[in-house]
XYZ file of C-alpha atoms in Angstrom:
619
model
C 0.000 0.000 0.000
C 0.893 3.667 -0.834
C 0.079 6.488 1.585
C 0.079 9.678 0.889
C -1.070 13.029 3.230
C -0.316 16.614 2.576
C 0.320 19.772 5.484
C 0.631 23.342 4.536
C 4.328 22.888 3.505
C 3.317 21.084 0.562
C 0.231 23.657 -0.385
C 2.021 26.939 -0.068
C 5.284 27.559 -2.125
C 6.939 27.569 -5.573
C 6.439 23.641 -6.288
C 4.401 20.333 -5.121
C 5.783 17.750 -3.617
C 5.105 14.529 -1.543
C 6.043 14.867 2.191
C 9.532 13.006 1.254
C 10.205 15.459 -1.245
C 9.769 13.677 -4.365
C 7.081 13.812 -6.939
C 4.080 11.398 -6.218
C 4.843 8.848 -8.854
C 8.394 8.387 -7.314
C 7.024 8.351 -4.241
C 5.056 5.180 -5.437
C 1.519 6.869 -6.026
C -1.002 6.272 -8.414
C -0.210 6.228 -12.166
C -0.710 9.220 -13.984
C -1.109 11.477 -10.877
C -0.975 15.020 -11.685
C 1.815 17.761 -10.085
C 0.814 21.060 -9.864
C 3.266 23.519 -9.215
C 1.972 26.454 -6.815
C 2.193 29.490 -6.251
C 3.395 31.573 -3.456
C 0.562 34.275 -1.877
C -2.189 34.180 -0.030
C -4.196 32.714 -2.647
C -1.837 29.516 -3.430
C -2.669 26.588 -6.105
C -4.779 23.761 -4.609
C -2.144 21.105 -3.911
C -4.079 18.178 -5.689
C -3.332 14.662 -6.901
C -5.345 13.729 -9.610
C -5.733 10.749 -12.104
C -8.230 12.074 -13.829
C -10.593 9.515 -13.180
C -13.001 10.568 -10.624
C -17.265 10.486 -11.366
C -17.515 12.281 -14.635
C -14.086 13.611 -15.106
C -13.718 14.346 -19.006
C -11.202 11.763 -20.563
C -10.550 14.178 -23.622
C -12.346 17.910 -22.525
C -9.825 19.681 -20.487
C -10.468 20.327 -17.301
C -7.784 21.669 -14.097
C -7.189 19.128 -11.516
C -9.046 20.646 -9.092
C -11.159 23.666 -8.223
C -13.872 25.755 -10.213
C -13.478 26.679 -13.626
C -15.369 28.934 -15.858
C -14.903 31.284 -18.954
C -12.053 30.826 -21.200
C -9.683 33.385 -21.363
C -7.444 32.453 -24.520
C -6.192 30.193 -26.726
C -2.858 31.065 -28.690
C 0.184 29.365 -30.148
C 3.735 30.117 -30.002
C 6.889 28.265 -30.856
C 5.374 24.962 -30.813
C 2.964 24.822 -27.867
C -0.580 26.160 -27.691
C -1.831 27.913 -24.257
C -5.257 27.735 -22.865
C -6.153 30.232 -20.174
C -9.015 30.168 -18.130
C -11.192 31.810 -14.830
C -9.914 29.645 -11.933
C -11.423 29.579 -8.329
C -8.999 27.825 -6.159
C -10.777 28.638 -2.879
C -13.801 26.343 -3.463
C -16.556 25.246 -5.910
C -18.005 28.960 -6.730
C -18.108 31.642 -9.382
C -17.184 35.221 -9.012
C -15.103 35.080 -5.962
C -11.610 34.861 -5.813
C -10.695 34.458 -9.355
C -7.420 33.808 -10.687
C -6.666 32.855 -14.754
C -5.476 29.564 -15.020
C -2.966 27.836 -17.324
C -2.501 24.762 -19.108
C -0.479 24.034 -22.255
C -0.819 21.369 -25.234
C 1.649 20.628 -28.400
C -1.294 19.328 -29.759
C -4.907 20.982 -28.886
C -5.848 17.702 -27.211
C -3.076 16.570 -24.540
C -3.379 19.717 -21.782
C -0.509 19.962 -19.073
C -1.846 22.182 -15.861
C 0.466 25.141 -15.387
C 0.812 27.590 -12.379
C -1.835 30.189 -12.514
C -0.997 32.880 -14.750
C -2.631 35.826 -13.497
C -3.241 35.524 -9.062
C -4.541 38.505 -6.797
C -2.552 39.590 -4.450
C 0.508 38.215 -6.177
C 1.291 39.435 -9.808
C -1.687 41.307 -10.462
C -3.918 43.866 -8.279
C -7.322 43.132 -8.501
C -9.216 39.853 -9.059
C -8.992 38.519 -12.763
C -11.727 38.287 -14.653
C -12.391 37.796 -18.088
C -10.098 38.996 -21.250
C -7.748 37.580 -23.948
C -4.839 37.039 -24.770
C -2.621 38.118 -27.860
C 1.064 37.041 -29.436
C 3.177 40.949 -29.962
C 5.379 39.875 -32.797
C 6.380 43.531 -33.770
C 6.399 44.397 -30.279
C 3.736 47.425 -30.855
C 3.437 47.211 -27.087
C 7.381 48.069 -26.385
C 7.078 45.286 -23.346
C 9.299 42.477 -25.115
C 12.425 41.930 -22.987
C 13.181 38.580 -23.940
C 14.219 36.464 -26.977
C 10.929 35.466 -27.546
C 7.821 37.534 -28.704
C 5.684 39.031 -25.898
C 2.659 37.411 -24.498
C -0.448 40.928 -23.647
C -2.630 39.873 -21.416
C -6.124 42.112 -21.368
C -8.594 41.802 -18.793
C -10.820 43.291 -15.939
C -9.802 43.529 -12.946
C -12.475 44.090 -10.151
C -12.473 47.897 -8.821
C -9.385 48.844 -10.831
C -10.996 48.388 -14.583
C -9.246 47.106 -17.856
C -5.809 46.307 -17.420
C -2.998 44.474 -18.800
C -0.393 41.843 -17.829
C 2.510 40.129 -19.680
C 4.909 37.895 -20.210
C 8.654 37.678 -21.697
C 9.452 34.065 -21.095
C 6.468 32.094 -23.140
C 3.738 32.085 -20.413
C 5.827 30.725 -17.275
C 5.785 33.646 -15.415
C 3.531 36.973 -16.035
C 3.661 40.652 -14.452
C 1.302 43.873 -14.088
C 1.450 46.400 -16.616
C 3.089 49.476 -14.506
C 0.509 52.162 -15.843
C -2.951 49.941 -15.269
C -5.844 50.286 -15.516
C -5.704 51.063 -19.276
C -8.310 53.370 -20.770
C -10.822 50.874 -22.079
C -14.438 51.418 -20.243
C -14.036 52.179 -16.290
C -13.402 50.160 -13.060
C -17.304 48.825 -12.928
C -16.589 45.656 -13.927
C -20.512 44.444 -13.208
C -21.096 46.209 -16.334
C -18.040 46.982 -18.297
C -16.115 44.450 -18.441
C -14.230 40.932 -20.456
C -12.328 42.950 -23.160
C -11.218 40.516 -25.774
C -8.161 41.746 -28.604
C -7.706 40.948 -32.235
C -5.534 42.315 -34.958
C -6.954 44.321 -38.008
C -4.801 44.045 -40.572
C -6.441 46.842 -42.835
C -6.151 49.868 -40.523
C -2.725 48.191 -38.447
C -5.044 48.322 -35.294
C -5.412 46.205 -32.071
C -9.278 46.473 -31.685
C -10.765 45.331 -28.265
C -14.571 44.214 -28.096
C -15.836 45.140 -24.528
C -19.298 44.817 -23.139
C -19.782 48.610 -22.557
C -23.624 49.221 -23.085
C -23.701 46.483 -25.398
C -20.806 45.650 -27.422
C -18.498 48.820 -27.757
C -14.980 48.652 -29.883
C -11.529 50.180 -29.026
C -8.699 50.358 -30.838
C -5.175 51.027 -30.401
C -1.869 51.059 -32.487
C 0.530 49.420 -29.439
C -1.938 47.482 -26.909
C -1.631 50.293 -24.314
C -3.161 53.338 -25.427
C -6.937 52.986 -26.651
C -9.531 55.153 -28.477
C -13.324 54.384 -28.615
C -15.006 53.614 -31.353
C -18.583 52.389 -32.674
C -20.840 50.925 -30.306
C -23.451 47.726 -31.103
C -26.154 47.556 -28.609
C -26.567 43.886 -28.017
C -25.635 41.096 -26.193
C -24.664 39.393 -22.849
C -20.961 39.300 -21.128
C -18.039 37.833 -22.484
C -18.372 38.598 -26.381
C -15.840 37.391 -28.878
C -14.939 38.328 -32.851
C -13.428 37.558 -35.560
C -12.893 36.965 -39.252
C -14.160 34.186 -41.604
C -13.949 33.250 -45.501
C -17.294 31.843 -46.670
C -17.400 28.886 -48.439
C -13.332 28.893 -48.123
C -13.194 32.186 -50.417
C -10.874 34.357 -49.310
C -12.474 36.925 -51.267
C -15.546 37.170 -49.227
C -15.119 36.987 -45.498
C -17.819 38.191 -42.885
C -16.920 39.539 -39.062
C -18.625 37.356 -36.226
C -19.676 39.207 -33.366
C -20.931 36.605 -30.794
C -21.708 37.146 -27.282
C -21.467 34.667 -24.295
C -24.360 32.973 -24.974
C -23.217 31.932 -28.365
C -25.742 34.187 -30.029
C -23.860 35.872 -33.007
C -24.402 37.919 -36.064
C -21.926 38.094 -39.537
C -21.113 41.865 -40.630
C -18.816 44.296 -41.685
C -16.359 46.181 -39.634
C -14.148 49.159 -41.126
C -12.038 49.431 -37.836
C -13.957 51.339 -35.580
C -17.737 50.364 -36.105
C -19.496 46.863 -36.984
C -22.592 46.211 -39.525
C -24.736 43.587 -39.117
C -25.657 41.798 -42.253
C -29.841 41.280 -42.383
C -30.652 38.371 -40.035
C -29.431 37.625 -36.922
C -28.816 36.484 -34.463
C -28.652 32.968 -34.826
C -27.273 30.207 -32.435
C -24.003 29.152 -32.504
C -24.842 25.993 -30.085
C -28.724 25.438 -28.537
C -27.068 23.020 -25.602
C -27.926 24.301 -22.324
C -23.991 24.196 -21.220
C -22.125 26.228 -23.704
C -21.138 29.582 -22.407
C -18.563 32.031 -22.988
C -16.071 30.939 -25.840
C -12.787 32.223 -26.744
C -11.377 31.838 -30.479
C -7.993 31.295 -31.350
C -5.475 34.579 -31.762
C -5.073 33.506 -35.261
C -2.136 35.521 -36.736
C 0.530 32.697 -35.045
C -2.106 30.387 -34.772
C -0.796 27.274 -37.401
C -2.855 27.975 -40.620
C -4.343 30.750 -39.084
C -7.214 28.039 -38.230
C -10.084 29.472 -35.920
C -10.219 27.279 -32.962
C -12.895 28.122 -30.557
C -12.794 26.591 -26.976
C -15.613 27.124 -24.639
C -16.477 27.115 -20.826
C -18.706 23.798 -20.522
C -20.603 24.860 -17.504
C -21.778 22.265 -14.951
C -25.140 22.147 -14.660
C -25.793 20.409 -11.838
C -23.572 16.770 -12.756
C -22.096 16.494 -9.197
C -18.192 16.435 -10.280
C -15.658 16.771 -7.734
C -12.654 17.617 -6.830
C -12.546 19.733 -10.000
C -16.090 21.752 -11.231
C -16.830 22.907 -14.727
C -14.457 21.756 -17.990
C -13.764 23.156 -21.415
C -15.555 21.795 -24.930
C -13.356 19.938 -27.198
C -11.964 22.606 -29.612
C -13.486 22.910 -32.930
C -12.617 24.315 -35.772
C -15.537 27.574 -36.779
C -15.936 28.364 -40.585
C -18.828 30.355 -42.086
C -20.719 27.873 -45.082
C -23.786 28.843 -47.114
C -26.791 26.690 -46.429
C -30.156 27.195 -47.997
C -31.020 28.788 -45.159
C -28.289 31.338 -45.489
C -24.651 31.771 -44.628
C -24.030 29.895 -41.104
C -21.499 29.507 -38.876
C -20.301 26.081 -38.194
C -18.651 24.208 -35.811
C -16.803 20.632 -35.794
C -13.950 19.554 -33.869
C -10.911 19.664 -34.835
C -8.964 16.968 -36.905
C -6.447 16.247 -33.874
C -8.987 14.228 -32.292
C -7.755 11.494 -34.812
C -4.761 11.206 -32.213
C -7.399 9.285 -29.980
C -8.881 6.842 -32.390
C -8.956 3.247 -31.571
C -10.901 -0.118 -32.205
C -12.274 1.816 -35.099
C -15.916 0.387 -36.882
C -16.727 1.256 -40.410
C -20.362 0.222 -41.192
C -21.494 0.506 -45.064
C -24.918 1.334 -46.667
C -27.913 -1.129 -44.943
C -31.412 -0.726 -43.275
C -32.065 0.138 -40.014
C -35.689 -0.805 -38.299
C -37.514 -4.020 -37.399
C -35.614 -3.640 -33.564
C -32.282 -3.589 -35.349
C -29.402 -2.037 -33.464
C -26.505 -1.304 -35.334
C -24.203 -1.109 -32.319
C -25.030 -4.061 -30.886
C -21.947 -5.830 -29.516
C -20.271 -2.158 -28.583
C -19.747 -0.848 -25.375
C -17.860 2.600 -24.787
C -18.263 5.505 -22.344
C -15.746 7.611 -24.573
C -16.232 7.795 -28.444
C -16.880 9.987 -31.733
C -19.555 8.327 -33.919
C -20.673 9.783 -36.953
C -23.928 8.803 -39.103
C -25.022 9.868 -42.224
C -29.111 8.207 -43.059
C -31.476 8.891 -46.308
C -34.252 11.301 -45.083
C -35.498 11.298 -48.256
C -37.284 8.020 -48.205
C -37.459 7.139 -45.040
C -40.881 5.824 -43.205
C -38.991 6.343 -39.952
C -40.647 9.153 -37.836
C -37.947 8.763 -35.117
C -33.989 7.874 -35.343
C -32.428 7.083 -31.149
C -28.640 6.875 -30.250
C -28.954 5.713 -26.928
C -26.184 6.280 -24.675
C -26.380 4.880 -21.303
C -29.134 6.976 -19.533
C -29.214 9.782 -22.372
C -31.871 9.276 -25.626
C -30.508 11.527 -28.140
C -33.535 11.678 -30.947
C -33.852 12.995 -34.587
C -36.814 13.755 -35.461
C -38.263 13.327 -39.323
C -41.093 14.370 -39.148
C -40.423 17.979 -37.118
C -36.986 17.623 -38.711
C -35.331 18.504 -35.356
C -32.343 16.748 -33.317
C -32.697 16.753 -29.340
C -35.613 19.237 -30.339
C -33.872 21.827 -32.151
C -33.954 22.568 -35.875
C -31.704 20.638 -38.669
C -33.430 20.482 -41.641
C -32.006 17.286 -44.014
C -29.334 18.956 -46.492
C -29.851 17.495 -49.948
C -31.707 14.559 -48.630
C -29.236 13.425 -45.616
C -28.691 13.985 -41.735
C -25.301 13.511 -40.725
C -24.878 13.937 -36.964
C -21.431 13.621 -35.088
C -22.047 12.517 -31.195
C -18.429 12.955 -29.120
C -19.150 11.074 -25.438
C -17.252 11.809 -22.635
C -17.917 10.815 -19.152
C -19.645 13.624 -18.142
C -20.391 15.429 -21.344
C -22.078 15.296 -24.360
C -21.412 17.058 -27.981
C -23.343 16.801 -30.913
C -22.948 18.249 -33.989
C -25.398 18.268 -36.950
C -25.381 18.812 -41.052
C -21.630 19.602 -40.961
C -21.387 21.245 -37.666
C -24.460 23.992 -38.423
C -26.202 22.542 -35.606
C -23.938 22.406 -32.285
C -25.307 21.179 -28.977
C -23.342 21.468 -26.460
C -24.099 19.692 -22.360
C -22.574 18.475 -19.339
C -24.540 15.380 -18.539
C -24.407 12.685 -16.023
C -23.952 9.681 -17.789
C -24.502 6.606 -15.421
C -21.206 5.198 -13.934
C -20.305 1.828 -15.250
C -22.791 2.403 -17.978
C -21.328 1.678 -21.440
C -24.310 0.402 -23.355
C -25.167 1.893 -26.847
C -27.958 1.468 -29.682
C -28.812 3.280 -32.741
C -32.582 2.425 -33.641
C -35.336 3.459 -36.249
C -38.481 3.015 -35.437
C -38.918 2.146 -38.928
C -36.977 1.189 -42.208
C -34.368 3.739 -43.024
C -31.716 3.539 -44.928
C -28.201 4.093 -43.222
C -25.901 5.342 -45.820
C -22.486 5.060 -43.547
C -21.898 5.258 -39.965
C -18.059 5.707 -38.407
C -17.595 4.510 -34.754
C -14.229 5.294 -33.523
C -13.277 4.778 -29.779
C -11.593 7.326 -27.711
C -8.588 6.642 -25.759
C -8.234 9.282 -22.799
C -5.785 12.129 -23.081
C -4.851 11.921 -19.773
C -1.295 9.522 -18.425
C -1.826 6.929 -17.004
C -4.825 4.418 -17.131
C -8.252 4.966 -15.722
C -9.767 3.639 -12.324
C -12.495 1.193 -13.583
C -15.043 2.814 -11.778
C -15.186 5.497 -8.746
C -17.749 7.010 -6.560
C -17.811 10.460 -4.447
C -19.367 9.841 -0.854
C -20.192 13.300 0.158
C -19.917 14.212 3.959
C -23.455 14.344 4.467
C -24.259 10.887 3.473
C -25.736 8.904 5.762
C -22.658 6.293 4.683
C -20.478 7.987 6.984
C -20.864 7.892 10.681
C -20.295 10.734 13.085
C -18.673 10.474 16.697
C -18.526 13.000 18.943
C -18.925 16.935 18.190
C -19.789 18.116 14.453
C -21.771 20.164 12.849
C -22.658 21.128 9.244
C -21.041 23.681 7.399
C -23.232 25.061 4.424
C -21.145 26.434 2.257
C -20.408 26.964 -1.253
C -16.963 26.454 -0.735
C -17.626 22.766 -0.251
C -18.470 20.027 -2.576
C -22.612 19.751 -2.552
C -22.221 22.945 -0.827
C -21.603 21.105 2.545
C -19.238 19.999 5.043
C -18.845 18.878 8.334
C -16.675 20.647 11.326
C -15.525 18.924 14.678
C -16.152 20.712 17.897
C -14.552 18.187 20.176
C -10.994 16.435 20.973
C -11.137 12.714 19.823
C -14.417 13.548 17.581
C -14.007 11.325 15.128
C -15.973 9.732 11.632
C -16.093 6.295 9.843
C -16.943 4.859 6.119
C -16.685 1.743 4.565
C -15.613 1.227 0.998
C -15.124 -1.548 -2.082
C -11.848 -0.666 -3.618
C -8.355 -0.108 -4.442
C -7.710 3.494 -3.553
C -9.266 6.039 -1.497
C -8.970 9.730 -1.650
C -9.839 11.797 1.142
C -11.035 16.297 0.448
C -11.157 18.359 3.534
C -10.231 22.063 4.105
C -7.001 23.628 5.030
C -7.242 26.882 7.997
C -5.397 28.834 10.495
C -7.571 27.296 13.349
C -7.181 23.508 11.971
C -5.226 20.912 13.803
C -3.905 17.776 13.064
C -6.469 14.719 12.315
C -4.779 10.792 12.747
C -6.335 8.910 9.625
C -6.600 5.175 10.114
C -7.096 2.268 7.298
C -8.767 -0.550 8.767
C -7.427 -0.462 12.087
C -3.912 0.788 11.008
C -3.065 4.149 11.474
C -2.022 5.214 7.946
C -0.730 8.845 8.365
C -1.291 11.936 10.572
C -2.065 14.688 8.628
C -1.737 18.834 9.133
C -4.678 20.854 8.197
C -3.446 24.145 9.522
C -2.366 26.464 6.422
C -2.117 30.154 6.148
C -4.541 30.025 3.366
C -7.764 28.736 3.252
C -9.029 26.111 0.879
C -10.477 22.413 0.062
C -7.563 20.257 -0.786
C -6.587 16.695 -0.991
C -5.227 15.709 2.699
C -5.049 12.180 1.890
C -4.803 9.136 -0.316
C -4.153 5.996 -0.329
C -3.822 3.113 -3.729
C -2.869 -0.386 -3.923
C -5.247 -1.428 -1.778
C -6.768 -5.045 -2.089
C -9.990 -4.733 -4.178
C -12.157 -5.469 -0.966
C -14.119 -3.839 1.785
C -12.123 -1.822 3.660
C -12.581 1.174 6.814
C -12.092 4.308 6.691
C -11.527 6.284 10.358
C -10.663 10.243 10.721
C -9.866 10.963 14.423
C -9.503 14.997 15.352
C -6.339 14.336 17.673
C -6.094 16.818 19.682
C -2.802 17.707 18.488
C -1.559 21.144 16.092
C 0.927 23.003 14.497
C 2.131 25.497 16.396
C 0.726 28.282 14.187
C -2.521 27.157 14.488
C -5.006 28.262 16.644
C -7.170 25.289 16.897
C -7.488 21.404 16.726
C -10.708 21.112 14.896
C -10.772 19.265 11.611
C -13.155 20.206 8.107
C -14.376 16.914 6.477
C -15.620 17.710 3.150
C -16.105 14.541 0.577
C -14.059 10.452 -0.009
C -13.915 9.041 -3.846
C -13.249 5.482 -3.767
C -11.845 3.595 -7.067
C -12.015 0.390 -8.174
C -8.449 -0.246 -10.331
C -8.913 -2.199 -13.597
């Protein structure tokens, strides 16, 4: 067996380790277990040890290894890596408190890497960060490049200061206030001016910034630090994004998309300073209920100058833990005529090919009469793609059901999961990508886009594609996705949340409510020797509590055997992983947390915070 517990010396500083010093896989731990360097401050990076395979945990949409995550704040490329920043709350599972950008990194748009926060209160920034963008200075406009490298221009709002702007001379590692913030880009109410995002116009040599400022209202600027208003477009929510597209792959006729964080968008003109709407509009980007708040790629280093869009993939309600809220897998926008008119599309992007495996190719055949053409499949993580005649069909209904989720196209109404897609010369193509806790489906060549975070049933892998009657299936692609993660997934986990009646109390507690805490609860001792109990089936056990000045130091026992005394006291407060333990024999096995009495000598109390266990079950 492997134990592992964490104290404040491991939470707080410039890099994680194991209480021996060394990483946790040569410490012995689990596999795949993610490092996260920290950060030095009084808002540190949650010390977490992840294997990415917790209850719904994406096995290909990014997510950090622990804490809340919301809107994306940029996706660019530069000498070979792409970077993915994003709102980070590393004090608990809420939004709008505390934020921080977080940072990950890819060489490929599908393997992520966390990296330490890029922007933190307190510590490199003043301010919280909230929403903005990120660009790539090449020609230095800014005069901020001190390195060998180009210079990475942060733009964002920061709460009661207004827009200001950060950057970076070593490629994202390390990132530093602008000395003259805020700039002069709306004013410091950031409830309602606020999450500038930058782009390059090549015509008038401009940055522009889109801001929602009574609307959407545009800025521009020859060097990133002094800005001008200019037109203003009254409409829209939060968060709004634009950018460039060829139609049809002309380059000769391109549109501006102006989309806000709904995903509501309309194609125009823009001269530099104002935008025109074309006639129409707006139309719906995605009609999912979790899609919110996407960023599109800085294109002018981007490779191909491809428009990759990555959005925030908000929660709604699947209980997730220790990490809340992940990104969509990155697709790839482009503006197409349709006979409704010109659309914007989205599919995901062709590095998903990377993931492939035990690939199925089925050719032309009927479907009806109880047929199931994935009969004999099983998968919780794949990309299937189906193309069937509408023309002829007597089918009223075609049903992909995937585990607990019916996703239905409709003949008849001629709408998938209830939303519009007309056939397109005779066919309906939809694209389903299946993650463990989320769902993306993509219609017609990517004009319909539906985007949700859905609670697929653990342990569930069963699939079926029906008609209700015959229809002709003119190809159908099922390809198998191996997980982007290291290492190899737990079979099967489960989160026990404090306030299950699983676990048994001794002693003094009470109930913390709390949105700090996983289901918003946890549960505080009052007493010496207080002490609680679960029992488990499996092979490893993680144990989330919270980390405090007044916290002492809790004795954690494995059936019978004490297994490690761990610290809670910590300068900063936050949930964290205090404990874990793998190897385990795959059988029932005890839990025990005993408040001992005992405490650092900083702290001012003995009391212990027990938030949530996840218990795996090792292939």
């Amino acid at each position: 067996m492997v134990g592992w517990s964490c104290s404040s010396k491991e939470i707080i500083g410039s890099s994680y380790r194991t209480p021996d010093g060394m990483s946790g896989a040569a410490a012995g731990g689990t596999p795949g277990v993610s490092q996260v360097p920290g950060e030095a401050g009084s808002n540190a990076l949650l010390a977490f040890a992840t294997n990415y395979d917790e209850p719904y945990r994406g096995q290909f949409h990014f997510s950090p290894p622990g804490m809340w995550m919301d809107v994306i704040d940029g996706v660019w490329y530069d000498d070979g890596t792409y970077h993915l920043t994003y709102q980070a709350v590393p004090s608990g599972f809420v939004q709008g408190q505390d934020e921080h950008w977080g940072h990950a990194t890819s060489p490929d748009l599908v393997h992520w890497t966390p990296r330490p926060f890029a922007l933190s209160p307190g510590v490199n920034v003043n301010g919280e960060a909230w929403a903005g963008s990120v660009v790539v200075d090449t020609a230095n406009t800014s005069g901020l490049t001190s390195g060998s490298g180009p210079v990475y221009v942060a733009v964002y709002t920061a709460t009661g200061i207004g827009t200001s702007l950060a950057y970076s001379n070593d490629r994202g590692q390390t990132w530093q206030a602008y000395a003259d913030n805020p700039l002069a880009i709306g004013d410091a109410n950031y409830r309602n001016n606020r999450d500038p995002v930058v782009t390059w116009h090549a015509p008038s040599r401009r940055w522009v910034c889109t801001y929602w400022e009574h609307g959407i209202t545009f800025y521009t600027s020859p060097d990133l630090v002094t800005w001008t208003r200019g037109g203003n477009f009254n409409w829209g929510q939060l968060v709004p994004d634009f950018y460039e597209l060829a139609i049809d792959d002309d380059p000769k006729q391109t549109r501006w998309v102006l989309a806000d964080a709904s995903g509501a968008y309309f194609t125009g003109q823009f001269d530099g300073q104002a935008f025109t709407p074309d006639p129409g509009g707006p139309y719906a980007m995605d009609v999912g209920p979790s899609f919110f708040a996407a960023r599109t790629s800085f294109r002018p280093t981007f490779p191909n100058q491809r428009a990759v869009q990555i959005a925030w993939m908000k929660d709604n309600g699947v209980a997730s833990a220790p990490a809340r809220g992940n990104a969509t897998f990155p697709a790839e926008l482009e503006l197409k005529t349709f006979p409704e008119g010109v659309r914007l599309t989205r599919t995901p992007i062709a590095e998903i090919r990377q993931l492939y495996a035990n690939q199925r190719h089925f050719e032309a055949q009927s479907l009806g009469g109880g047929k199931n053409l994935l009969a004999g499949i099983e998968s919780k993580t794949f990309d299937l793609e189906v193309v069937v005649d509408a023309a002829t069909t007597s089918a009223s209904k075609l049903r992909l059901q995937i585990a607990n989720k019916s996703i239905d196209y409709d003949f008849k109404a001629q709408t998938l999961l209830g939303k519009p897609l007309p056939p397109l010369d005779g066919h309906v193509t939809l694209r389903v990508l299946v993650d463990w806790g989320q769902l993306e489906v993509f219609g017609n060549e990517g004009e319909l886009s539906y985007t949700e975070s859905f609670g697929f049933t653990p342990g569930d892998a069963t699939l079926a594609l029906t008609a209700d009657a015959p229809l002709t299936l003119i190809s159908a692609d099922f390809r198998e996705l191996k997980r982007a993660w290291p290492g190899t997934a737990a079979a099967a986990s489960r989160i026990l949340d404090d306030a299950s009646p699983a676990t048994v109390y001794e002693g003094d507690w009470s109930e913390a409510q709390e949105n700090t805490y996983f289901q918003n609860t946890a549960h505080v001792s009052s007493s010496q020797d207080a002490a609680l109990e679960a029992t488990f089936t499996g092979t490893r056990v993680d144990w989330y509590g919270l980390v405090n000045t007044d916290l002492g130091m809790v004795d954690v026992y494995l059936d019978g055997v004490l297994s490690a005394a761990v610290d809670c006291y910590s300068p900063t407060r936050a949930p964290v992983l205090l404990f874990l333990e793998a190897g385990l024999p795959d059988t029932f096995h005890t839990i025990r947390l005993v408040a001992s009495g005992r405490k650092n000598a900083a702290s001012s109390g003995t009391a212990m915070v027990h938030d949530y266990f996840v218990y795996f079950i090792e292939k």
